[in-house]
XYZ file of C-alpha atoms in Angstrom:
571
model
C -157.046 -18.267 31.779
C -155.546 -16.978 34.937
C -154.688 -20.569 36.211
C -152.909 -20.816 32.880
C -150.723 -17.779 33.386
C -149.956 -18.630 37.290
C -148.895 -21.939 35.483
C -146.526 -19.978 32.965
C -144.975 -17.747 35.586
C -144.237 -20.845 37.882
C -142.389 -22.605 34.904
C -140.497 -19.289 33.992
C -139.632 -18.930 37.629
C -138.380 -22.487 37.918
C -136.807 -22.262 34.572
C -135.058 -19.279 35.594
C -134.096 -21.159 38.874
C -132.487 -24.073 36.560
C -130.911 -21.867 34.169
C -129.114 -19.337 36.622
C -128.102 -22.964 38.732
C -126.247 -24.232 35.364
C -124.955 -20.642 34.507
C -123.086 -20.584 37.971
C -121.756 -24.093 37.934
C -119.965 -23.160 35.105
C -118.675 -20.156 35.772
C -116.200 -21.284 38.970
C -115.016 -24.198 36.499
C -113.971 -21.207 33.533
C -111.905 -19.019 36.014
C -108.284 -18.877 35.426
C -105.902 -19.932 38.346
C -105.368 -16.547 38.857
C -108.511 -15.367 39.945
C -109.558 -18.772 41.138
C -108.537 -17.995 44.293
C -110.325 -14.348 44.812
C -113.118 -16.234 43.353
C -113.381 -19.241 45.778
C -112.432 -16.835 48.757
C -115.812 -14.476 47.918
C -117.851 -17.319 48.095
C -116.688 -18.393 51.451
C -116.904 -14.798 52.834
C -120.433 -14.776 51.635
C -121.247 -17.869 53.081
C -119.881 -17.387 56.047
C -122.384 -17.228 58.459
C -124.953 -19.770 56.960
C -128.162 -20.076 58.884
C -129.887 -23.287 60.267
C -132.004 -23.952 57.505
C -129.547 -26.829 55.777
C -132.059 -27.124 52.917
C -131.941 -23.834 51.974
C -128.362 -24.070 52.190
C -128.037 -27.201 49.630
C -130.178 -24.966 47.067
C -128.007 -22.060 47.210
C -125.188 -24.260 46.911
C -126.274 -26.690 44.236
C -124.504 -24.699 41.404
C -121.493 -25.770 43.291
C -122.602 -29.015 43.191
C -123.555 -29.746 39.462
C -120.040 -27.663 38.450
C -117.952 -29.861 36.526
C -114.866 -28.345 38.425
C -113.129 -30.185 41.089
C -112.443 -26.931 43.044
C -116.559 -26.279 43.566
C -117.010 -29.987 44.749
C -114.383 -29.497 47.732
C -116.030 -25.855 48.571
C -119.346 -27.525 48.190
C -118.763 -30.641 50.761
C -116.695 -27.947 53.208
C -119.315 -25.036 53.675
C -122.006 -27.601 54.098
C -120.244 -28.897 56.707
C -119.864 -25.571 58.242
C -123.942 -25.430 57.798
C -124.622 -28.882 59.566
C -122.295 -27.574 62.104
C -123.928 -24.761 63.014
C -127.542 -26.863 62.520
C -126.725 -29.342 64.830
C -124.327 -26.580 67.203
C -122.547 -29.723 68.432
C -120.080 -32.312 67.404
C -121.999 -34.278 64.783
C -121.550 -37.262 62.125
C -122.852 -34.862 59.037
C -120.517 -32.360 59.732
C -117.441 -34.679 60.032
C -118.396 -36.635 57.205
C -117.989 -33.400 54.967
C -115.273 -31.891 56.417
C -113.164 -35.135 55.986
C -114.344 -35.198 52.632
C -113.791 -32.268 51.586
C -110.383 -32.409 52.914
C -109.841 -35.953 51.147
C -111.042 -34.371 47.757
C -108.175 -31.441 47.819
C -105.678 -33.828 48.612
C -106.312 -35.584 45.617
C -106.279 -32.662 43.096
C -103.063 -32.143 45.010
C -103.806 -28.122 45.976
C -101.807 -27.057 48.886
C -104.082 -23.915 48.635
C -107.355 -25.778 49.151
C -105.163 -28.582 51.218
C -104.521 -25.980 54.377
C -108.243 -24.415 53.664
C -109.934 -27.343 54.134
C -108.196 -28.420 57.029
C -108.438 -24.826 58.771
C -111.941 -24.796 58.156
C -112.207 -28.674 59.698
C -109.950 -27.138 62.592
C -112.202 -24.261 63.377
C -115.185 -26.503 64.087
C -113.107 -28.494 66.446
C -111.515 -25.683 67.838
C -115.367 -23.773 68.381
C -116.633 -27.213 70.184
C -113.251 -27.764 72.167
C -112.197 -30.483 70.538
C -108.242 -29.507 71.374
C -106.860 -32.626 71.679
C -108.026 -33.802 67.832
C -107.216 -30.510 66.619
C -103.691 -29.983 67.593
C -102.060 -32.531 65.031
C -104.124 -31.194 62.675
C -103.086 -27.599 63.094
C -99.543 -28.387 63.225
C -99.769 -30.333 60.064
C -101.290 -27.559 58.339
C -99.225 -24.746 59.738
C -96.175 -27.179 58.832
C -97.772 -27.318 54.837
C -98.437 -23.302 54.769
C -94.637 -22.760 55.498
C -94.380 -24.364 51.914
C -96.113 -21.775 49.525
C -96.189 -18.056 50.141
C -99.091 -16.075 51.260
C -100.659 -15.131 47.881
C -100.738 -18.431 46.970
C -103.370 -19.220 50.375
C -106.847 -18.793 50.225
C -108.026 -16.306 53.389
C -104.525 -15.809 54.558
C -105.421 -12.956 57.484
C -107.832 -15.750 58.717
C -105.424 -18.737 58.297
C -102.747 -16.472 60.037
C -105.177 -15.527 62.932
C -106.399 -18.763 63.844
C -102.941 -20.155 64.526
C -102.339 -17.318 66.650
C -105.506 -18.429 68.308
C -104.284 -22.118 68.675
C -100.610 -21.255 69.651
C -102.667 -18.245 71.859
C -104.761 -21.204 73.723
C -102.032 -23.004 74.462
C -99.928 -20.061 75.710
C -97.532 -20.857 73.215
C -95.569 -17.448 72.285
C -95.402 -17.985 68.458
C -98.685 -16.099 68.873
C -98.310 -12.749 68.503
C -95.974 -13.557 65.464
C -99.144 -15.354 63.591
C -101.333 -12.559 64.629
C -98.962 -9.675 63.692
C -98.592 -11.861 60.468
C -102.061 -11.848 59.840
C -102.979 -8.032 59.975
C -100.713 -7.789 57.010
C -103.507 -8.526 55.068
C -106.176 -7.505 56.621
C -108.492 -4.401 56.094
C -107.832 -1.413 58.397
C -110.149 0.065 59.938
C -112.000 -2.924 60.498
C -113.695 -5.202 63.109
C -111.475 -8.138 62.479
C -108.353 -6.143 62.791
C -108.954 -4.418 65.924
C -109.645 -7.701 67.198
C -106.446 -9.093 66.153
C -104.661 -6.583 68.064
C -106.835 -7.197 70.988
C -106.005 -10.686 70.894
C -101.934 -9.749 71.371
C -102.856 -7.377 73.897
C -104.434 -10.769 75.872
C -100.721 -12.672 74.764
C -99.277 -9.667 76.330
C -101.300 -9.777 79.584
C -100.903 -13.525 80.020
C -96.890 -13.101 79.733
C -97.588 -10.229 82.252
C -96.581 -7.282 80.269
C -99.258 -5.058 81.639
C -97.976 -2.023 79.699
C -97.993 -3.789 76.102
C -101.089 -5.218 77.012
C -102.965 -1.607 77.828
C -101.326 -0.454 74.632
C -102.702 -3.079 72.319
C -106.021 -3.401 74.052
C -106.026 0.870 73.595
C -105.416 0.879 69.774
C -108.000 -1.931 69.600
C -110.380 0.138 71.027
C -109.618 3.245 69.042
C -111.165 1.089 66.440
C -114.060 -0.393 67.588
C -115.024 3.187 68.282
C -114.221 4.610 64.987
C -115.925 1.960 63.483
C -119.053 2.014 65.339
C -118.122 -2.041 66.718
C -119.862 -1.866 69.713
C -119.372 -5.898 70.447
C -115.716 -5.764 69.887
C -115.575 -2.500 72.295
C -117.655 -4.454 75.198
C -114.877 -7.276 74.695
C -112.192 -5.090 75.269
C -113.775 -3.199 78.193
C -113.570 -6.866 80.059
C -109.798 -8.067 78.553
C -109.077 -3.999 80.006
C -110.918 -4.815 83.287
C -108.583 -7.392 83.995
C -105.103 -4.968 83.747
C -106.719 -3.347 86.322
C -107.515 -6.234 88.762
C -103.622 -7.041 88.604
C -102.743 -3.530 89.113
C -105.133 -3.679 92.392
C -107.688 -0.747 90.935
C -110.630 -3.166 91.885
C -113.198 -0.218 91.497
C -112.249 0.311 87.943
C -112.133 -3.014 87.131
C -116.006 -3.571 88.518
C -117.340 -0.631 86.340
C -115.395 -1.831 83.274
C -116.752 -5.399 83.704
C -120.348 -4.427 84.451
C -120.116 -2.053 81.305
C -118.977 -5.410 79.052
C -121.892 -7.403 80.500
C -124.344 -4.226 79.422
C -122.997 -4.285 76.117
C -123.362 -8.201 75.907
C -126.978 -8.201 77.054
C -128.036 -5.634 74.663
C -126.446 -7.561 71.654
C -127.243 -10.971 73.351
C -123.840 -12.056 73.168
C -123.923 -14.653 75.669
C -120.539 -16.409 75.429
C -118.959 -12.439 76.288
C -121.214 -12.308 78.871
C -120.643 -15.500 80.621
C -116.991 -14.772 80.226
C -117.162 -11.104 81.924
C -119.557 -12.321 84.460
C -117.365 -14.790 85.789
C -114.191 -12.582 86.184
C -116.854 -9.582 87.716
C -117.695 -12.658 90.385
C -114.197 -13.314 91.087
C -113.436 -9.451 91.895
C -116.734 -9.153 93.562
C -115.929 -12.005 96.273
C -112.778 -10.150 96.925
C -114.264 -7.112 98.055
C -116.917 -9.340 100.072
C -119.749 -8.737 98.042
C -121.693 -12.282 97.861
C -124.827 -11.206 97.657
C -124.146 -9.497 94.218
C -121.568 -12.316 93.735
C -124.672 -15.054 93.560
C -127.021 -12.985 91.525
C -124.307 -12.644 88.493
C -123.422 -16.669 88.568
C -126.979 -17.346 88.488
C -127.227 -16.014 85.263
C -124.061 -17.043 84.494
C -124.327 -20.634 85.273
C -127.594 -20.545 82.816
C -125.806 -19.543 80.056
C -123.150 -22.178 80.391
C -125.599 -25.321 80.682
C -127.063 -23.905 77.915
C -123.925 -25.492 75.581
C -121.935 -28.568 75.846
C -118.996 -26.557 74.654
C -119.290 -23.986 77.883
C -118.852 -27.051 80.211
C -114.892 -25.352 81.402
C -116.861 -22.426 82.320
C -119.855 -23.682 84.131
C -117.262 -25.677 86.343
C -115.826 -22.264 87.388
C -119.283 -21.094 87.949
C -119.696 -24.249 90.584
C -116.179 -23.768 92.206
C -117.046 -20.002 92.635
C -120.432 -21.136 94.360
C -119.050 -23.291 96.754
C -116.498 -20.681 97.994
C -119.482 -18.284 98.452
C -120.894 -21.362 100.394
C -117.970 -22.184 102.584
C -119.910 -25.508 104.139
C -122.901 -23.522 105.306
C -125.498 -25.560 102.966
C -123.840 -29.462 102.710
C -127.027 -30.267 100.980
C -126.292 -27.450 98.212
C -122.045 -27.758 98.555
C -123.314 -31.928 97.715
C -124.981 -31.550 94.606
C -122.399 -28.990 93.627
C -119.566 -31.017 94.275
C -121.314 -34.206 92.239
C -122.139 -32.155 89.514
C -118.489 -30.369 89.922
C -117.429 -33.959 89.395
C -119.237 -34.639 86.236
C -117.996 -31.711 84.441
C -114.531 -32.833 85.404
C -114.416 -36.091 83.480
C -115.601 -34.742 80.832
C -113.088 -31.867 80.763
C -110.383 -34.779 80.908
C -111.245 -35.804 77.469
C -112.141 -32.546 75.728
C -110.463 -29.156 76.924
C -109.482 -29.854 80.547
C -106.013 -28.838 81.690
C -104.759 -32.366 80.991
C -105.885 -31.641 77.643
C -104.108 -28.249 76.764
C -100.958 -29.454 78.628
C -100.967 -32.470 76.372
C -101.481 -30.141 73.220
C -98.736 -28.072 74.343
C -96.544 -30.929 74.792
C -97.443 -32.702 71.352
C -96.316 -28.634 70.249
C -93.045 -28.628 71.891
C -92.286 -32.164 70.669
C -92.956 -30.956 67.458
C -90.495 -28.398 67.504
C -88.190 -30.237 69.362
C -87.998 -33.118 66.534
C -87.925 -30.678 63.730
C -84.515 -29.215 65.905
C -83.066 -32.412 66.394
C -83.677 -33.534 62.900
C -82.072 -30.620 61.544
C -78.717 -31.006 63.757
C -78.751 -34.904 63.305
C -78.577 -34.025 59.747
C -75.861 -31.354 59.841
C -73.895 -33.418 61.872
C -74.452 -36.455 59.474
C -73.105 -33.915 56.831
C -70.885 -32.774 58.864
C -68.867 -35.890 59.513
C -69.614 -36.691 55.283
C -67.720 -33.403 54.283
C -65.491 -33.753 57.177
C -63.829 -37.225 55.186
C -63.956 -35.536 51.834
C -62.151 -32.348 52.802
C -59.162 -34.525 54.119
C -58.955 -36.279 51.055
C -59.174 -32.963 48.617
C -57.850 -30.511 50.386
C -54.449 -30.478 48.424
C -56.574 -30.723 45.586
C -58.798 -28.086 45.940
C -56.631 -25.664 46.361
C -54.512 -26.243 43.160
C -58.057 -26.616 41.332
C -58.853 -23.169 42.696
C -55.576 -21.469 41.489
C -55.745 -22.757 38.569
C -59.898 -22.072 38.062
C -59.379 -18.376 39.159
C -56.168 -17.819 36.590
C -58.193 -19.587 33.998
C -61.665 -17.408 34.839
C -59.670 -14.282 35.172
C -57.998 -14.413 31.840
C -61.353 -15.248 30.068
C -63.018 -12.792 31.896
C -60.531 -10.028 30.920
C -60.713 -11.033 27.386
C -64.878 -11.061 27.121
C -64.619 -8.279 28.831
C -62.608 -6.322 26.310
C -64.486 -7.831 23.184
C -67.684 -6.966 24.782
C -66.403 -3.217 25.395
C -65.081 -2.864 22.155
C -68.477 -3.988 21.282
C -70.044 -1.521 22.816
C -67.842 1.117 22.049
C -68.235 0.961 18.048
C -72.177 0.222 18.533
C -72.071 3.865 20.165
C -70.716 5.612 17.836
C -72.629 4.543 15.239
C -75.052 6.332 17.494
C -73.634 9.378 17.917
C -73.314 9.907 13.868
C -75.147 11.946 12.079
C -76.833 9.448 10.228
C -77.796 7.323 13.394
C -81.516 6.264 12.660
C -84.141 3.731 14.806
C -82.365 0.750 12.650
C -79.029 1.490 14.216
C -80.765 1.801 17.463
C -82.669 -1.890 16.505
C -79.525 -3.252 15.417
C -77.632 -1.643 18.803
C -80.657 -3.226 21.145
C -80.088 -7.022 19.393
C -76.294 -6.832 20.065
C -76.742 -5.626 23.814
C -79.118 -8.524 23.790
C -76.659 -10.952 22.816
C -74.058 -9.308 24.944
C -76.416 -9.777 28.342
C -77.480 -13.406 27.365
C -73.462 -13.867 27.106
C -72.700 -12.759 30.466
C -75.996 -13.890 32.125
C -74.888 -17.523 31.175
C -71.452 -16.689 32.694
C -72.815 -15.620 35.570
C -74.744 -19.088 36.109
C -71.259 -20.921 35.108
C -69.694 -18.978 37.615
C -72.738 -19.566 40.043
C -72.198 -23.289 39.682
C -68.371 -22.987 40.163
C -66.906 -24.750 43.260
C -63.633 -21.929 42.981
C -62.707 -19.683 46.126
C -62.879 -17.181 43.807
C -66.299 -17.288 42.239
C -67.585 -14.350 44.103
C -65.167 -11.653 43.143
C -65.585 -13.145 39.681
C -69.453 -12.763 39.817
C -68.970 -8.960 41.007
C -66.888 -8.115 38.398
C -68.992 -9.520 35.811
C -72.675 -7.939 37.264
C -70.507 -4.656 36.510
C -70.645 -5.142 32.653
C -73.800 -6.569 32.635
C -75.379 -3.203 34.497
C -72.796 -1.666 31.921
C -75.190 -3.360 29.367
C -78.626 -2.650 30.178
C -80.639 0.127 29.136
C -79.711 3.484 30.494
C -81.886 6.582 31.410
C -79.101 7.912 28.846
C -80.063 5.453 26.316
C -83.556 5.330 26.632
C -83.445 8.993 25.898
C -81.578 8.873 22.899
C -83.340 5.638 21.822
C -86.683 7.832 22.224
C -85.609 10.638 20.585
C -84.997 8.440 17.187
C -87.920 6.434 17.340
C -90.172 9.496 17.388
C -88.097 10.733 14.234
C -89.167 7.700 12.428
C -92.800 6.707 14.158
C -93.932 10.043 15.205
C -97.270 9.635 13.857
C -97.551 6.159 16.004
C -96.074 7.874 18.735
C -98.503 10.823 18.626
C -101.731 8.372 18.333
C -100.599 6.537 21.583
C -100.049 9.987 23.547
C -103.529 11.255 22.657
C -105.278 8.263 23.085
C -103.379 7.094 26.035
C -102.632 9.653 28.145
C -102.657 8.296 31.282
C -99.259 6.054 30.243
C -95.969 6.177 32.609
C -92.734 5.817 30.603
C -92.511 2.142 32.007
C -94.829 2.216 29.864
C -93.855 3.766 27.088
C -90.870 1.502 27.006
C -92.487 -1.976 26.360
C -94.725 -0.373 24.000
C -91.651 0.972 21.870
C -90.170 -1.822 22.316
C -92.890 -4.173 21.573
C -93.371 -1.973 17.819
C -89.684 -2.808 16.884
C -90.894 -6.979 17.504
C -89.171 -7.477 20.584
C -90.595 -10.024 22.963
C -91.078 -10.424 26.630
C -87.548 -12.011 26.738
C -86.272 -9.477 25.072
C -87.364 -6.430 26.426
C -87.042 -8.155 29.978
C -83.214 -8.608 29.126
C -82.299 -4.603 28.086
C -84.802 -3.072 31.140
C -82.994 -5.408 33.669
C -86.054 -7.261 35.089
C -87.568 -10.640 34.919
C -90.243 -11.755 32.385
C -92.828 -11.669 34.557
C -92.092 -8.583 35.521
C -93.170 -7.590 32.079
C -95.686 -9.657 32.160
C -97.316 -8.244 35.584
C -96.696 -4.616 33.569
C -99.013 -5.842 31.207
C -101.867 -7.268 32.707
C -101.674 -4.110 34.960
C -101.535 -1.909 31.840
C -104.649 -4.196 30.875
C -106.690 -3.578 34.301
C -105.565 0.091 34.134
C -107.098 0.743 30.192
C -110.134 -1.744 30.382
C -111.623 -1.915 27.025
C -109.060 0.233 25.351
C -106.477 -2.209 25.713
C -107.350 -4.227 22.994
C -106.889 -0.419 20.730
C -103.011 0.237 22.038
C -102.427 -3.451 20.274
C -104.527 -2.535 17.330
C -102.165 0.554 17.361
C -99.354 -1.122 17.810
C -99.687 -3.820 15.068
C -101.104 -1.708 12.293
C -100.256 2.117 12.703
């Protein structure tokens, strides 16, 4: 009996498994494209950090996997490459394989969204293993493709932002500090990733040698990591602060900042900021003669950077600050040194070496420098084009234009007369006594004529090659403002639609409280049967703009939303 019920939990359990597997590989294919993208960006941010266990991995992402929506197949194959990645913590053929997959998959469902995702998250594992010369045409192509859509339209944009100012930032490239001011638009604040934003322009600073900017930046990103409680972002600045103070010659500060980073780094076992801060404490420390101390930090410096193939620029500083301390007075040690010195170097050569990052910054600079010439081939091209065609016209063009403007002012003058009159005799049948909502209905329609009128004049006009056509435009914007719905109006409009739907009005006001007279407006307006179009046309604003009114309205009431319609079409 009990080997029977240990049976029936395990098939509930695995039943449940199955069930709540299915249940999530449907839901990412059901989401509209609106909240597709908040959706797909709240799975990476949990996932962000996956562990080494790639098996457990595939299991929690399996409802990706069975989802019948292309969108979950490309986040599948790209954060289990991230999870191989960090498995492996090397290069590796898994991770590649998914990366270039998933990459491959969002160009085919043609996403420019999931296009410069994909790629960013490919870049940021070649980036972490210092893979700089494959990543650079990579990052340019993608920082070329998110020029094309706007930053609502990205998934992650504070982290797409930031890691070009990290690329541009390795390459000392000053665009920079524009992609990281760029990205702390839209990022939290307080928060850890923010003050480390503006600790990584306070480094742009310091490597342009703007000491001052650079204490100011690193200062407000400290400010942070304080308030916030960040104690691994503060023992980062402490070193990047350490190093104002070397330049400005305060050696003693820059010691006790340093050795503060590497206590901080210990304690968290943050070995990369510890390497890092040991290195630059060795540096200082062999200028005020202190080798004894000097060797004792590189020893445990140097351990560190075996430890990685990826720390192999470091370790080489490590070595060339050893033999300094060595000066020939051990050949035996200075030999293996030197051969192991050697070792590292040919490897830099094809990975992250100088060669390497001069290269990149080249390919950058050629980049730019094609995209200039291009443009002022082309202009010239045009140039010459135009240059042809204006000789040949030019008599033309200005009898065409004399004769457009006297043609466009005459029509103009007469519209704008009809249209007046129009207006005129629609408000005084207003201002009678007998004015009712109908007259105000019937008053609405004809302004909504009148504005379609003149808003297709204005494109006529728009289109028009006359000398003219600006002056023209102006005048006409000033009847169509003329035209659209007044504070004036609206008051007057309210006024009679309360006379004759007071008890609708009353119902909204005491069930809806909480509604603005933006509101109000589109609601009226929507009980007399206008549509979007409509009511877009008398407010003076776009159809979405209604349209974003409404779905906020919708977000605002929750449940109740569905009532104000009920309202609306039968009260």
């Amino acid at each position: 009996m009990i080997f029977c019920t240990k049976k029936n939990r395990l098939f509930f359990v695995l039943f449940a498994i199955f069930l709540s597997q299915n249940l999530h590989a449907r839901e990412l294919s059901q989401y509209s494209s609106t909240d597709l993208i908040s959706t797909i960006e709240s799975i990476i941010i949990k996932e962000n950090k996956p562990k080494k266990d790639t098996v457990e991995l595939k299991k929690r992402l399996a409802y990706l996997e069975k989802s019948s929506s292309k969108a979950s197949s490309i986040l599948y194959h790209a954060l289990l490459a991230n999870g191989f990645s960090v498995y492996f913590d090397k290069i590796n053929k898994r991770s590649e394989f998914y990366y270039l997959k998933s990459i491959e998959e969002s160009k085919k469902l043609n996403d420019p969204s999931l296009i410069i995702w994909t790629q960013l998250n490919y870049s940021k594992y070649l980036y972490f293993y210092c893979q700089i010369d494959k990543l650079i045409p990579i990052v340019l192509k993608t920082m070329e493709e998110s020029n094309k859509i706007e930053a609502s339209e990205m998934i992650l944009p504070e982290e797409t932002f930031k890691f070009f100012g990290w690329i541009m930032s390795t390459v000392e490239d000053n665009s920079a500090i524009v992609y990281y001011k760029k990205s702390m638009q839209y990022m939290e604040k307080p928060s850890s990733e923010y003050a480390g934003v503006l600790n990584a322009i306070g480094n742009c600073y310091f490597r342009n040698k703007d000491l001052t900017n650079a204490m100011r930046y690193f200062n407000q990103s400290e400010a942070i990591a304080l308030k916030i409680g960040d104690s691994v972002r503060y023992a980062k600045i402490l070193g990047d602060k350490a190093l104002v103070y070397e330049k400005k010659r305060n050696l003693k500060d820059a010691v006790s900042f340093l050795k503060q980073d590497i206590s901080y780094s210990q304690k968290f076992k943050i070995d990369k900021n510890e390497m890092y801060a040991s290195i630059l404490l060795a540096k200082i420390l062999l200028k005020l003669k202190n080798t004894f101390e000097t060797e004792k930090i590189l020893e445990r410096a140097g351990k560190i950077a075996s430890s990685k193939s990826y720390y192999r620029s470091s370790l080489k500083e490590i070595i060339e600050l050893k033999l300094s301390i060595l000066n020939g007075e051990n050949p035996g040690k200075e030999l293996l040194l030197r051969r192991q010195l050697k070792q590292i170097e040919e490897y830099l050569l094809k990975t992250n070496g100088n060669t390497v990052l001069q290269r990149s910054y080249w390919l950058i600079q050629k980049k730019k420098y094609e995209n200039d010439t291009n443009k002022i081939r082309l202009e010239l091209e045009q140039g010459e084009k135009i240059k042809i065609i204006l000789i040949l016209i030019s008599v033309l063009t200005i009898v065409l234009s004399l004769i457009t403007y006297s043609y466009l002012n005459k029509k103009l003058h007469t519209k704008k007369i009809k249209l007046e009159n129009d207006r005129l005799l629609f408000e005084k049948k207003l201002n009678d006594a007998s004015s009712d909502i109908n007259t105000y209905a019937e008053y609405l329609k004809n302004k909504n004529k009148q504005i379609s009128i003149l808003e297709n004049e204005l494109e006529e006009i728009k289109n028009s090659s006359s000398i003219y056509q600006e002056e023209e435009k102006i005048k006409l914007l000033e009847i169509l403002n003329s035209h659209l719905m007044t504070d004036e109006n609206w008051n007057a409009f309210k006024r009679e639609f309360i006379k004759q739907h007071g008890d609708f009005y009353n119902t909204v006001m005491e069930n809806f409280p909480e509604l603005k007279e933006s509101n109000l407006k589109i609601i009226m307006l929507q009980k007399l049967d206008y549509n979007n179009y409509e009511i877009s046309s008398l407010l003076g604003v776009t159809v979405d703009a209604i349209k974003k009114s409404k779905q906020r309205l919708k977000k605002k009431l929750g449940d109740r939303y569905e009532l104000l319609f009920e309202i609306i079409d039968y009260k």
